[in-house]
XYZ file of C-alpha atoms in Angstrom:
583
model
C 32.693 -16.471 -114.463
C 35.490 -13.909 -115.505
C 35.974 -10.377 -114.190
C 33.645 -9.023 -116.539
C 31.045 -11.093 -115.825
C 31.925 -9.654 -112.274
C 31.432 -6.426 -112.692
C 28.400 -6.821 -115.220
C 26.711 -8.318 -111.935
C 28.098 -5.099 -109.727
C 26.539 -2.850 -112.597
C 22.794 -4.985 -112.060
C 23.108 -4.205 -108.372
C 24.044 -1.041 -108.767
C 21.063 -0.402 -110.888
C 18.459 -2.358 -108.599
C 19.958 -0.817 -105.778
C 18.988 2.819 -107.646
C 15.490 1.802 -108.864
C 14.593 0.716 -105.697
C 15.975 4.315 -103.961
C 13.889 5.901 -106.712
C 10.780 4.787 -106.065
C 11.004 4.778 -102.470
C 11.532 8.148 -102.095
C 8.970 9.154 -104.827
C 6.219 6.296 -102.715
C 7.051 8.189 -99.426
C 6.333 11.897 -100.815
C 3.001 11.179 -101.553
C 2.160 8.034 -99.161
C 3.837 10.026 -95.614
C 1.444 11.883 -94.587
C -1.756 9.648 -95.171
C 1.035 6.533 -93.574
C 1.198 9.140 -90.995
C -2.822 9.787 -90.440
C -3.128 5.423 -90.766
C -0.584 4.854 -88.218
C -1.919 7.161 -85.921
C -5.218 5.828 -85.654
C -4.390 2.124 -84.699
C -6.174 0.763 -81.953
C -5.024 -1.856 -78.888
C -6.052 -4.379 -81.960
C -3.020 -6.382 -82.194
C -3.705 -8.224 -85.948
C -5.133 -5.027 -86.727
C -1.628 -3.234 -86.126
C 0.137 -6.306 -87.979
C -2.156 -5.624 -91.427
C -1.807 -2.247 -91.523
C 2.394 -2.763 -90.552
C 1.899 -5.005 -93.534
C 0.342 -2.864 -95.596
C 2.079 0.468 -95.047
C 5.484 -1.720 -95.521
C 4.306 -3.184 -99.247
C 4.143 0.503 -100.320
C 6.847 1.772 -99.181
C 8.892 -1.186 -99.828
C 11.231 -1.473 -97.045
C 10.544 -3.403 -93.393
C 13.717 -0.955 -92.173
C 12.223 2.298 -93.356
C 8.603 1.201 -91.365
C 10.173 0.367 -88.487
C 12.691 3.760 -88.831
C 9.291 5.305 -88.940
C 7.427 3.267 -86.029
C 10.197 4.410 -83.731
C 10.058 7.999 -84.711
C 6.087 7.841 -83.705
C 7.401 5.989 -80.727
C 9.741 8.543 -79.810
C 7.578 11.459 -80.078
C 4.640 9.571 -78.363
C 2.001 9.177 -81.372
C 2.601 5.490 -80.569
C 2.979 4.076 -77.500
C 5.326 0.354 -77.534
C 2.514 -1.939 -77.265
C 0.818 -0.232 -80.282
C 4.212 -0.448 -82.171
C 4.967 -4.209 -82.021
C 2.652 -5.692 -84.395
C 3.096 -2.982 -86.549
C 7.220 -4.204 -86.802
C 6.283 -7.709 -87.211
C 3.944 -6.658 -89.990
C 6.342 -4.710 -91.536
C 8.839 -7.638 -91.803
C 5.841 -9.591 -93.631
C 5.108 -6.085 -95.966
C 8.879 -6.514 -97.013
C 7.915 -9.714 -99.225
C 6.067 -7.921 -101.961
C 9.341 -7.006 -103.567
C 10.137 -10.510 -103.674
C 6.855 -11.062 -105.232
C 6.831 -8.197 -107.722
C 10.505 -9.304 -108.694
C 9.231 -13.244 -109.357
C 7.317 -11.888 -112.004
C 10.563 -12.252 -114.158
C 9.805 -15.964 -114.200
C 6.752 -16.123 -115.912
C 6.778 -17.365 -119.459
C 5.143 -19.036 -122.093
C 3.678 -18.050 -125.587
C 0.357 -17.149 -124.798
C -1.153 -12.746 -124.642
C -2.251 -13.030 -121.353
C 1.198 -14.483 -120.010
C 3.216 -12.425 -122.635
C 1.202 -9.311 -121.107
C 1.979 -9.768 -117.755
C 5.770 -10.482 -118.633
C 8.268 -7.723 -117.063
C 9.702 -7.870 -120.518
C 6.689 -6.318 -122.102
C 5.263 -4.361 -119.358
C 8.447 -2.421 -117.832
C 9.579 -0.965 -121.292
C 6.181 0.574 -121.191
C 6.560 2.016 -118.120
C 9.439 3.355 -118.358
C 8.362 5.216 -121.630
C 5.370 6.200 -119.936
C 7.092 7.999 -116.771
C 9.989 9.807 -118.998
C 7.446 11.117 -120.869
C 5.775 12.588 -117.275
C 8.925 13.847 -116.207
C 9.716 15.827 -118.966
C 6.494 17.691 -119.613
C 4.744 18.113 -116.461
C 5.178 20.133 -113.701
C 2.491 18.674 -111.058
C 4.938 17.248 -107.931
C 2.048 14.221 -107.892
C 2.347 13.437 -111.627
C 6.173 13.409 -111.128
C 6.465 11.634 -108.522
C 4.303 8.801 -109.923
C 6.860 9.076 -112.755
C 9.840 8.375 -111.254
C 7.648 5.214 -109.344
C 7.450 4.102 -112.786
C 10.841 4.527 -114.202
C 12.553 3.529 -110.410
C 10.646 0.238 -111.334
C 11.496 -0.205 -114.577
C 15.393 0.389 -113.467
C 15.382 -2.053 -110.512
C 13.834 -4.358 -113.296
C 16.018 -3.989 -115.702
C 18.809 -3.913 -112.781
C 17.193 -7.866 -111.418
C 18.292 -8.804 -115.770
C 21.403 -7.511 -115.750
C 21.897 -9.641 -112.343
C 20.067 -12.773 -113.645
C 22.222 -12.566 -116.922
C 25.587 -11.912 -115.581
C 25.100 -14.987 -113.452
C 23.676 -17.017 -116.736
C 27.091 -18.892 -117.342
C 27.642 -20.457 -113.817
C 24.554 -22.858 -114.522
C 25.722 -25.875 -114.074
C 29.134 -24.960 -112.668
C 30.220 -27.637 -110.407
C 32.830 -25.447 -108.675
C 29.894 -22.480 -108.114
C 28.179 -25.314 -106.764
C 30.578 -26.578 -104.628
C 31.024 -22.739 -103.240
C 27.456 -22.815 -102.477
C 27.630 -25.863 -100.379
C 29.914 -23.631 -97.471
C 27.066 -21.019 -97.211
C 24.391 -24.462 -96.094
C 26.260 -24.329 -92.813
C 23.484 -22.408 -91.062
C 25.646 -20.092 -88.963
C 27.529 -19.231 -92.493
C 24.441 -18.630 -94.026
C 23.216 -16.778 -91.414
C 26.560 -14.296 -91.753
C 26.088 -13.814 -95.269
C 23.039 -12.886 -95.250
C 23.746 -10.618 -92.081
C 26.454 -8.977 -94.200
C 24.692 -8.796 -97.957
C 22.083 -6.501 -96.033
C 24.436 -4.644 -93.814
C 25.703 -3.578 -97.324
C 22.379 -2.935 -98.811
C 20.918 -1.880 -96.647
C 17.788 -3.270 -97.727
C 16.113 -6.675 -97.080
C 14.458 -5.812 -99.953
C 17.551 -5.728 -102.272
C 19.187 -8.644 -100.560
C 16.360 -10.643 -100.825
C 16.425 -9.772 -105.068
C 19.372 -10.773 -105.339
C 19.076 -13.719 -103.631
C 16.323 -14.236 -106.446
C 18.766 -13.058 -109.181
C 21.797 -15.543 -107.811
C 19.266 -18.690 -107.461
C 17.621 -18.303 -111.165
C 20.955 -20.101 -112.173
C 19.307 -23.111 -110.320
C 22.406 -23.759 -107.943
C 20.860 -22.521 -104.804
C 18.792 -25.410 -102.731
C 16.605 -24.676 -100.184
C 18.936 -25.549 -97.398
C 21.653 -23.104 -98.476
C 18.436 -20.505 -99.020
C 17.061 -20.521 -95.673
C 20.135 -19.647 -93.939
C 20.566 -16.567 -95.982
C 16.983 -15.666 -95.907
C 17.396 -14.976 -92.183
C 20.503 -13.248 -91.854
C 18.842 -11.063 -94.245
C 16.311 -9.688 -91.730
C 18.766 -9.680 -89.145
C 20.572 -7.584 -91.280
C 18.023 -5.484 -92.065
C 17.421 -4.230 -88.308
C 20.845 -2.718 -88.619
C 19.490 -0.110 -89.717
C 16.940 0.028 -87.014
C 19.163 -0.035 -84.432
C 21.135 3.291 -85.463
C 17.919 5.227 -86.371
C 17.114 4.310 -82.443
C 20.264 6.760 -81.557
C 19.216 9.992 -79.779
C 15.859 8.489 -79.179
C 13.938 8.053 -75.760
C 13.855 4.821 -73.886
C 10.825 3.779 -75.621
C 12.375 4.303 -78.934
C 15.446 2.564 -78.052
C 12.764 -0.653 -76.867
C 11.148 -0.467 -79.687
C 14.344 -1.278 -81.687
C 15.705 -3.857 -79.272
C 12.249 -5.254 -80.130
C 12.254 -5.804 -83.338
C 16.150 -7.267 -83.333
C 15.159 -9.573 -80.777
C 12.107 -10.516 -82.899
C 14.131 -11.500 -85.913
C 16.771 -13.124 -83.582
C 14.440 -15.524 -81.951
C 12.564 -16.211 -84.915
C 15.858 -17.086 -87.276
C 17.037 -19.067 -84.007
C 13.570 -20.817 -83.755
C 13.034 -21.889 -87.425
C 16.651 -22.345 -88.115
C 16.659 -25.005 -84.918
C 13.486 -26.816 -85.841
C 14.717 -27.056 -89.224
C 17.946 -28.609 -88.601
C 16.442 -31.417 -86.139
C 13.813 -32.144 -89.043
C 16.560 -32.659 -91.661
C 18.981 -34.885 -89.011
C 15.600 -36.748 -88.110
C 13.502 -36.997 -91.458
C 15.942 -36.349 -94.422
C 13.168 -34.158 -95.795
C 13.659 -33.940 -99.641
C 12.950 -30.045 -99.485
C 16.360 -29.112 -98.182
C 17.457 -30.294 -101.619
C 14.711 -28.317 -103.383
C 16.316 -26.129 -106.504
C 15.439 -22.605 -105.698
C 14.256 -20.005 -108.219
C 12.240 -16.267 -108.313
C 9.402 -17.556 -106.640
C 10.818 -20.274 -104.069
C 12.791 -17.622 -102.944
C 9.552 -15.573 -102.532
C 7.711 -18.083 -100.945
C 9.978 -19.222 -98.541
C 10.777 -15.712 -97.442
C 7.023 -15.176 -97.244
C 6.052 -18.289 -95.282
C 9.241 -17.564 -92.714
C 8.176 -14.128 -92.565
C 4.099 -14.963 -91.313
C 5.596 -17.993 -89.179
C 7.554 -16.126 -86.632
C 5.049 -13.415 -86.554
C 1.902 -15.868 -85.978
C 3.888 -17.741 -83.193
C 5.723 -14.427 -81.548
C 2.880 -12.055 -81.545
C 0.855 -13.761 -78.471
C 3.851 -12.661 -76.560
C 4.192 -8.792 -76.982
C 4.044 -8.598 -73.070
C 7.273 -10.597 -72.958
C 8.661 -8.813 -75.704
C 8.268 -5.837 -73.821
C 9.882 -7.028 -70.587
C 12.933 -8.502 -72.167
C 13.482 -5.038 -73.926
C 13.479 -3.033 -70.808
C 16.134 -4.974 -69.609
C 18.194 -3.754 -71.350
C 16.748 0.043 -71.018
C 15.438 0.196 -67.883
C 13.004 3.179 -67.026
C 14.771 7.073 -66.459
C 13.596 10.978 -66.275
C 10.890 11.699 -68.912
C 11.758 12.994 -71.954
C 11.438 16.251 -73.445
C 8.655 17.201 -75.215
C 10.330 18.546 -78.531
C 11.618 14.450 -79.171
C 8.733 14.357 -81.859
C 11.176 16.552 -83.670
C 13.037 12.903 -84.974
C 15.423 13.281 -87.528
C 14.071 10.308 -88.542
C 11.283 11.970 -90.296
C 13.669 14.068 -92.301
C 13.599 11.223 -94.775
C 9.941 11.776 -95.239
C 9.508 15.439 -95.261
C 5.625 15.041 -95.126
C 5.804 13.837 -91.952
C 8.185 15.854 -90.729
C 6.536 19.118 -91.646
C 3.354 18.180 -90.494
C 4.790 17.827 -86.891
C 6.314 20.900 -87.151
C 2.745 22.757 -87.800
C 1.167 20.854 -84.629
C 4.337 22.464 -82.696
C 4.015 25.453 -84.405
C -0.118 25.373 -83.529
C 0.766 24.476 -79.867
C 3.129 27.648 -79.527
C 0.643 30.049 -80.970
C -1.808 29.165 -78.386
C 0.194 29.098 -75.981
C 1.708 32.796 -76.813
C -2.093 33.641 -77.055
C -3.147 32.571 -73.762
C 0.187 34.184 -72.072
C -1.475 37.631 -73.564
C -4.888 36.721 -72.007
C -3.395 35.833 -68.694
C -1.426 38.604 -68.328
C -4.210 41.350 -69.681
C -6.463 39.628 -67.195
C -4.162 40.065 -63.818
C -3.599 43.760 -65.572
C -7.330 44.254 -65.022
C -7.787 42.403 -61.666
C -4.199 43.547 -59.630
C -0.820 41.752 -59.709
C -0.410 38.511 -58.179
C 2.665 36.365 -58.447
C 1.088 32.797 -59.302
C -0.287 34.352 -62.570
C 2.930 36.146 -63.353
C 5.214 33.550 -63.057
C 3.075 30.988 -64.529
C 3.573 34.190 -68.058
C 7.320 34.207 -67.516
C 7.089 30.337 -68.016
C 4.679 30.268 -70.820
C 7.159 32.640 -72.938
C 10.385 30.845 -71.474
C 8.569 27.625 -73.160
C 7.665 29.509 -76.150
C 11.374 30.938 -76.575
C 12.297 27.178 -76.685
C 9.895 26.314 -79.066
C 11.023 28.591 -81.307
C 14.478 28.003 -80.768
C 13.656 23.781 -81.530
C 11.546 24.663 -84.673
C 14.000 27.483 -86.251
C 16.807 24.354 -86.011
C 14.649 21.870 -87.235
C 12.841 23.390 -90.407
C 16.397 24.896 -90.997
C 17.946 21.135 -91.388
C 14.305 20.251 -92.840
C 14.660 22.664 -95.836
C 17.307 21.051 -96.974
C 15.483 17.914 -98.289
C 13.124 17.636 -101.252
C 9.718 18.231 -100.531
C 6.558 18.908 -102.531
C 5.082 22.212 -103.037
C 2.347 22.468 -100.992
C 5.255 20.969 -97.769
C 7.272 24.028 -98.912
C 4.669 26.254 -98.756
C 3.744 24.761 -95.672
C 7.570 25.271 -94.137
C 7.458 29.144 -95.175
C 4.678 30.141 -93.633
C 6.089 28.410 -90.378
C 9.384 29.933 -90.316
C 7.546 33.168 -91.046
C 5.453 33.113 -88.144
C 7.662 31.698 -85.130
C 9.325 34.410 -84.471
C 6.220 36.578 -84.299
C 4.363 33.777 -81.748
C 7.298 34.399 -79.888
C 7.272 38.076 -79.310
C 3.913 38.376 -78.791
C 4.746 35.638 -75.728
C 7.393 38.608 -74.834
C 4.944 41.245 -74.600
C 2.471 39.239 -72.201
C 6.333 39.452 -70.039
C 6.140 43.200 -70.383
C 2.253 43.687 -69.524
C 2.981 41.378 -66.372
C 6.012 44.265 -65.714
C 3.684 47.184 -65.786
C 1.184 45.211 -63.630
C 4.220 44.506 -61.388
C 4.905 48.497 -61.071
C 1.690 49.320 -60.435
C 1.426 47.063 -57.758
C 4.936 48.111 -56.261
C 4.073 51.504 -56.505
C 0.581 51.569 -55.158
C -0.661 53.823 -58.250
C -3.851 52.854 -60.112
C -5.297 54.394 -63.541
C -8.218 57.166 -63.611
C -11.859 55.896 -64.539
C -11.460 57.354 -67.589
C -7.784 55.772 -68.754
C -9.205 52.142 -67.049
C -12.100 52.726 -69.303
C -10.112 52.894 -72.696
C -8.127 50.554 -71.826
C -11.200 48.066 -71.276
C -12.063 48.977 -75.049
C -8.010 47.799 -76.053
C -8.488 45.040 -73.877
C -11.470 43.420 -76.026
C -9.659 44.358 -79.206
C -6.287 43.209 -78.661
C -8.736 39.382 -77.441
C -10.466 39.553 -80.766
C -7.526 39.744 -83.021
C -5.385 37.340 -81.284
C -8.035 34.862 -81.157
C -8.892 35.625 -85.176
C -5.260 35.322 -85.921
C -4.853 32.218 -83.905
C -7.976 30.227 -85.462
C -6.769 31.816 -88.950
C -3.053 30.677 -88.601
C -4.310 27.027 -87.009
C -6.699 26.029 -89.975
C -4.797 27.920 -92.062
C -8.368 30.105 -92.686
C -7.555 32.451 -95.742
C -11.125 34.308 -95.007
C -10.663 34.603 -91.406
C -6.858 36.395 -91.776
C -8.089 38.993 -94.345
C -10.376 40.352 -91.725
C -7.101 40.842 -88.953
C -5.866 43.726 -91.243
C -8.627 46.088 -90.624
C -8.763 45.657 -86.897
C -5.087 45.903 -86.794
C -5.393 49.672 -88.078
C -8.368 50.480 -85.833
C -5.968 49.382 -83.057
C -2.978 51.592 -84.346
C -5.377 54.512 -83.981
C -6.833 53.507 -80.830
C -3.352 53.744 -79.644
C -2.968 57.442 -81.252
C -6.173 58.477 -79.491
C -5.697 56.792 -76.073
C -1.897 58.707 -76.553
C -4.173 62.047 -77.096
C -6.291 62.007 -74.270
C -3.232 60.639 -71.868
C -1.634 64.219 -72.973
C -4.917 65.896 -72.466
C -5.465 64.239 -68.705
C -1.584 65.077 -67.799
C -2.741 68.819 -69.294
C -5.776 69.093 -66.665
C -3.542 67.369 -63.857
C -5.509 64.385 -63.674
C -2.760 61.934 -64.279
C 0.520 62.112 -62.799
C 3.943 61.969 -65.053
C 4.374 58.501 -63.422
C 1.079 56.938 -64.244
C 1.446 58.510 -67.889
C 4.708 56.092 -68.844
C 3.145 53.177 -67.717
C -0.112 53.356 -69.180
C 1.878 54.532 -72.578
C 4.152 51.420 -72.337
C 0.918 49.530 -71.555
C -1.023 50.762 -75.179
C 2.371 50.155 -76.736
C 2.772 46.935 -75.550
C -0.709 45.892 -77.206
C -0.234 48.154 -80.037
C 2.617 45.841 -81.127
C 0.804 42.502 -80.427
C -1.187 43.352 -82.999
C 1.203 44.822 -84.961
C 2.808 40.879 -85.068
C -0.986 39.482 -85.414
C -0.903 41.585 -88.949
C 2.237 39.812 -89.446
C 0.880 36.329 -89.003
C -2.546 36.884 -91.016
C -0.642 38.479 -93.986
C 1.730 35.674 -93.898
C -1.166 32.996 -94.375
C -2.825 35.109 -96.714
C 0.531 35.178 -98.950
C 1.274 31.929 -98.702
C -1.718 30.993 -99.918
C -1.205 33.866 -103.076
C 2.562 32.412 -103.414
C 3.731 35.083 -102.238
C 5.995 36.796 -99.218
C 5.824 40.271 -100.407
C 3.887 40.863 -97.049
C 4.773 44.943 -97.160
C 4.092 45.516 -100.893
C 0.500 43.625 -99.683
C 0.047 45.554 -96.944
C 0.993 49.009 -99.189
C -1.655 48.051 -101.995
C -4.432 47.322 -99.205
C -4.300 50.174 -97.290
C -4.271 52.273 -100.634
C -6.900 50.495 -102.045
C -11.046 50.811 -102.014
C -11.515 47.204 -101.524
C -14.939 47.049 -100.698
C -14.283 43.976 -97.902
C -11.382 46.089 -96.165
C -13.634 49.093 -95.951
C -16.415 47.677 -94.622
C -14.339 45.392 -91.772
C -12.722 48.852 -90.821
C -15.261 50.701 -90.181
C -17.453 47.807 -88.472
C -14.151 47.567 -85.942
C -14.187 51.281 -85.630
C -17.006 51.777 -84.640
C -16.852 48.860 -82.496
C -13.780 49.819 -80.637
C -14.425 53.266 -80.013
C -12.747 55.543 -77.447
C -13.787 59.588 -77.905
C-alpha cells in the first residue's frame, strides 16, 4: 500500500465523514421537534425508554448526538435521570443501523431482486434524485429530504472509495501481521478509543471498521477489541456536551461512560477466559460488512440487557462523583446543546417566552388589583419580583436567540424566532409598568389622598379594559391565535381615547375644585401608565399578525388599518366603545 493508496483512503473518509454530517443535520431539522414531543412523553417504563432511545438514535444516526440531547432534557428538567438511562443504553443499540445500512455493500449476485437492492444501483439514483430537489425547489422539507439523499449517497460512495483503497492489502502478510498487535485487547481497546475521538462518531468508526475488514484480514478477536473502544470513544463527546450543565446533567454523562466502561470490561473479560479455556474457533472468524455489524449489534443489546436491571446502581455510583448542591437556575433549559438542533431549541425558547408573558400579565393584574383595594407591601413586593424575574428572562432569551440565529433553521423556526425577539422586550415593559402602578398606589397610601367617586369610577371602566386586552393579547401571542390578535387593535384605540377623555374630565374636576393639583398627577400617571400597556399589547398582536403575513412592517400595518373601512375593525371598535364608555 503506497502513499497514494494512503491518501485515496483519507479522501473515502473524508467523504463518509461528510455524507454522514449531511444527513444528520438535514434528519435533525425535520425529526427535532417531533424527537423532542417523543422524548418528552416517556413514562417510568424502562424497555419502553430503551426502544424509543433506540429508535430516535437509528434516525438520527449517532448514539453521541442522543445522548448530547438526553442530557440537554436532563439539564433543563424535561427528563429526570431515571427516565434518561434506558434511553442512553438504547441509543448505543440505535447506533448499529449505520452498520447495517453500510453492509448492504456486500450483497451480490446476478439476480433483479439482489441487483436492486445493491448500493451500486440504488445510491446513483438517489443521488440524481436529491440534486434534482435541491436545485428546483424551494420547500425547506423537500430540501432537506434532498440532501438525506445525496448525504447518503456520499457516505456511500465515501465506504467505496475506503473499501477500494484498501483492495491491494488482501492477502498482505505484513498488513496481517500489523493486525495481529491491535488483538491485544487493551491495544484494541486504544484504537478504537482514538479512531472515534477523531471521528467523532461511533458511527463512522464503526464504517470504517467495515471498510478496513472487507479486505478479509480482520478476525474477530482483533474486531472486538476495537468495537469497544469505539463506544468508549464515542462518549467523548458526551462528556464535554455535559460542561456547564447541572449535576444531573453531569450524572447523566458519567452514566453513560460508566455504562460503556463496564460493559467493554465485562464482555472483553468473559471473552478472554473463554478463548484461554475453550479455544473457540470464532476468535479466528474472518470479518467482513456484516460480521462487523453483527457483532457490534449483539455487543451493543448484551450489555444493555444485563446492565439495565441496575439503573438504581447506576445512579448511585454517578453521584459519587457529583454529589448533590444548590438547585439550579431555572433558565438551564436554555442548553447550548440544542443549538445543534434549532427545532428544539426554538421551541424552548417560546415556552420561556409563554411563561414571561404571563407572568408580565399577572404582575399588571396584581398591581391594578392592590390599586383598587389600598397598598399593601406583600402584594407590592411580590410585583417588584415578578418584573425583576421578567427583566431576567428577557435578558436570558435576547442572548440566547441572538447565538440561536446564527444557525440554520427552517422557515417556519425563523419565523418562529422573530416574532420572539419582537415581543420580549414589550412583555418586559409591560412587567415595568405593573412597578409604576404599585408606585402610585405607594403615594397614595403615603400621602393619605384617595380619588373622587367620579375619577374611581373611570378608572373602574380602564381597569376592565386594560384586563381584557392583556388577557386577548396573552391567549393570542401563546397559541399564536391570528383571529384573536386582530381584535387587540380596536380596543387598543378605544383605550387611547379613554385616556384623552379621562385627561378631559381630570381638567374639568381640577376647573370646579374637586380634585386637588396633587391627586391630578397621580391619577394622570396612573391612565398613562395603562395607556401604554396597551400601547405594547398593540405591539405584541401586530407582531403575531405579521409574522403570520411575513411581514414586520408593524407601523405601515397599523397606518393602512386605521385608514381603512375594514368592515371587522369597524365593527370591534365600536362594540369596545361602547363597551368601555366614560362620558
Amino acid at each position: 500500500m503506497d502513499i497514494f493508496a494512503v491518501i485515496t483512503f483519507l479522501g473515502g473518509v473524508a467523504l463518509f465523514l461528510f455524507g454522514m454530517h449531511v444527513m444528520g443535520e438535514a434528519i435533525g431539522r425535520e425529526a427535532g421537534g417531533r424527537m423532542k414531543s417523543v422524548l418528552e412523553n416517556l413514562t417510568a417504563n424502562r424497555f419502553k425508554g430503551l426502544l424509543l432511545g433506540t429508535a430516535v438514535t437509528a434516525v438520527v444516526q449517532s448514539s453521541a448526538a442522543t445522548c448530547v440531547m438526553v442530557l440537554g432534557f436532563v439539564n433543563s428538567g424535561i427528563m429526570s435521570l431515571s427516565s434518561s438511562i434506558p434511553v442512553i443504553m438504547g441509543a448505543n443499540i440505535g447506533t448499529c443501523a449505520t452498520a447495517w445500512l453500510l453492509s448492504l455493500n456486500s450483497i451480490s449476485g446476478q439476480s433483479f431482486i439482489l441487483r436492486l437492492i445493491n448500493p451500486d444501483c440504488f445510491v446513483p439514483v438517489l443521488a440524481v434524485v436529491g440534486a434534482f430537489i435541491t436545485m428546483f425547489t424551494k420547500s425547506d422539507r423537500k430540501r432537506d429530504a434532498a440532501l438525506i439523499m445525496l448525504g447518503f449517497a456520499v457516505l456511500m460512495q465515501g465506504m467505496d472509495v475506503m473499501s477500494d483503497a484498501m483492495s491491494p492489502l488482501t492477502g498482505s502478510e505484513r498488513f496481517a501481521g500489523l493486525l495481529t498487535v491491535f488483538s491485544n485487547p487493551f491495544i484494541g481497546v486504544l484504537i478504537g478509543f482514538v479512531i472515534t475521538c477523531i471521528t467523532q462518531s461511533s458511527s463512522a468508526s464503526i464504517g470504517i471498521l467495515q471498510a478496513v475488514s472487507a479486505v478479509g484480514a480482520i478476525r474477530f478477536n482483533t474486531a472486538l477489541p476495537i468495537i469497544l473502544g469505539i463506544n468508549i470513544g464515542a462518549m467523548v463527546i458526551v462528556q464535554l456536551s455535559a460542561v456547564g450543565g447541572n449535576k444531573d446533567a453531569h450524572r447523566a454523562a458519567a452514566i453513560a461512560l460508566i455504562y460503556n466502561i463496564i460493559g467493554a470490561v465485562v464482555v472483553q473479560a468473559v471473552w478472554s477466559c473463554a478463548n484461554v479455556l475453550f479455544h473457540p474457533t470464532l476468535g479466528d472468524y474472518q470479518m467482513g460488512y456484516v460480521s462487523v455489524a453483527v457483532a457490534h449489534t449483539v455487543y451493543k443489546i448484551l450489555i444493555s440487557v444485563l446492565l439495565l436491571p441496575f439503573s438504581k446502581q447506576l445512579i448511585a455510583l454517578s453521584k459519587v462523583f457529583f454529589k448533590d448542591g444548590p438547585e439550579d437556575e431555572k433558565f438551564s433549559m436554555l442548553d447550548d446543546r440544542f443549538m445543534s438542533t434549532p427545532t428544539i431549541a426554538v421551541r424552548l425558547c417560546t415556552e420561556l417566552t409563554g411563561e414571561m408573558a404571563m407572568m408580565a400579565r399577572d404582575s399588571i393584574f396584581q398591581a391594578m388589583d392592590m390599586n383598587q383595594r389600598g397598598y399593601d407591601e406583600s402584594t407590592a413586593r411580590a410585583v417588584s419580583e415578578a418584573e425583576s424575574m421578567v427583566d431576567t428572562y428577557e435578558d436570558k432569551l435576547g442572548t440566547y436567540m441572538a447565538k440561536l440565529s446564527g444557525r440554520s433553521m427552517t422557515l417556519s423556526d425563523s419565523s418562529e424566532m422573530a416574532r420572539l425577539l419582537h415581543c420580549i422586550s414589550d412583555f418586559e415593559r409591560i412587567s415595568d409598568h405593573a412597578v409604576n402602578i404599585c408606585a402610585v398606589s405607594r403615594e397614595m397610601y403615603e400621602k393619605n389622598i384617595r380619588f373622587s367617586d367620579e375619577a374611581q369610577s373611570e378608572l373602574l371602566v380602564m381597569y376592565d379594559a386594560v384586563r381584557e386586552i392583556l388577557s386577548m393579547t396573552t391567549d393570542a401571542f401563546l397559541n399564536n391565535d391570528v383571529t384573536l390578535a386582530k381584535q387587540v387593535e380596536p380596543l387598543e384605540q378605544v383605550i387611547d381615547q379613554l385616556k384623552n377623555r379621562m385627561r378631559d374630565n381630570h381638567v374639568r374636576r381640577l376647573q370646579g375644585g374637586s380634585c386637588t393639583t396633587l391627586l391630578g398627577f397621580v391619577f394622570t400617571d396612573l391612565v398613562t401608565c395603562f395607556e401604554r400597556v396597551a400601547d405594547h399589547c398593540s405591539n405584541v398582536a401586530i407582531c403575531v399578525i405579521q409574522i403570520s403575513n411575513s411581514s414586520l412592517d408593524t407601523h405601515g400595518y397599523v397606518l393602512d388599518l386605521k385608514n381603512s373601512r375594514d368592515a371587522e375593525y369597524q365593527t370591534l371598535y365600536a362594540q369596545y366603545k361602547q363597551k368601555y364608555l366614560v362620558v
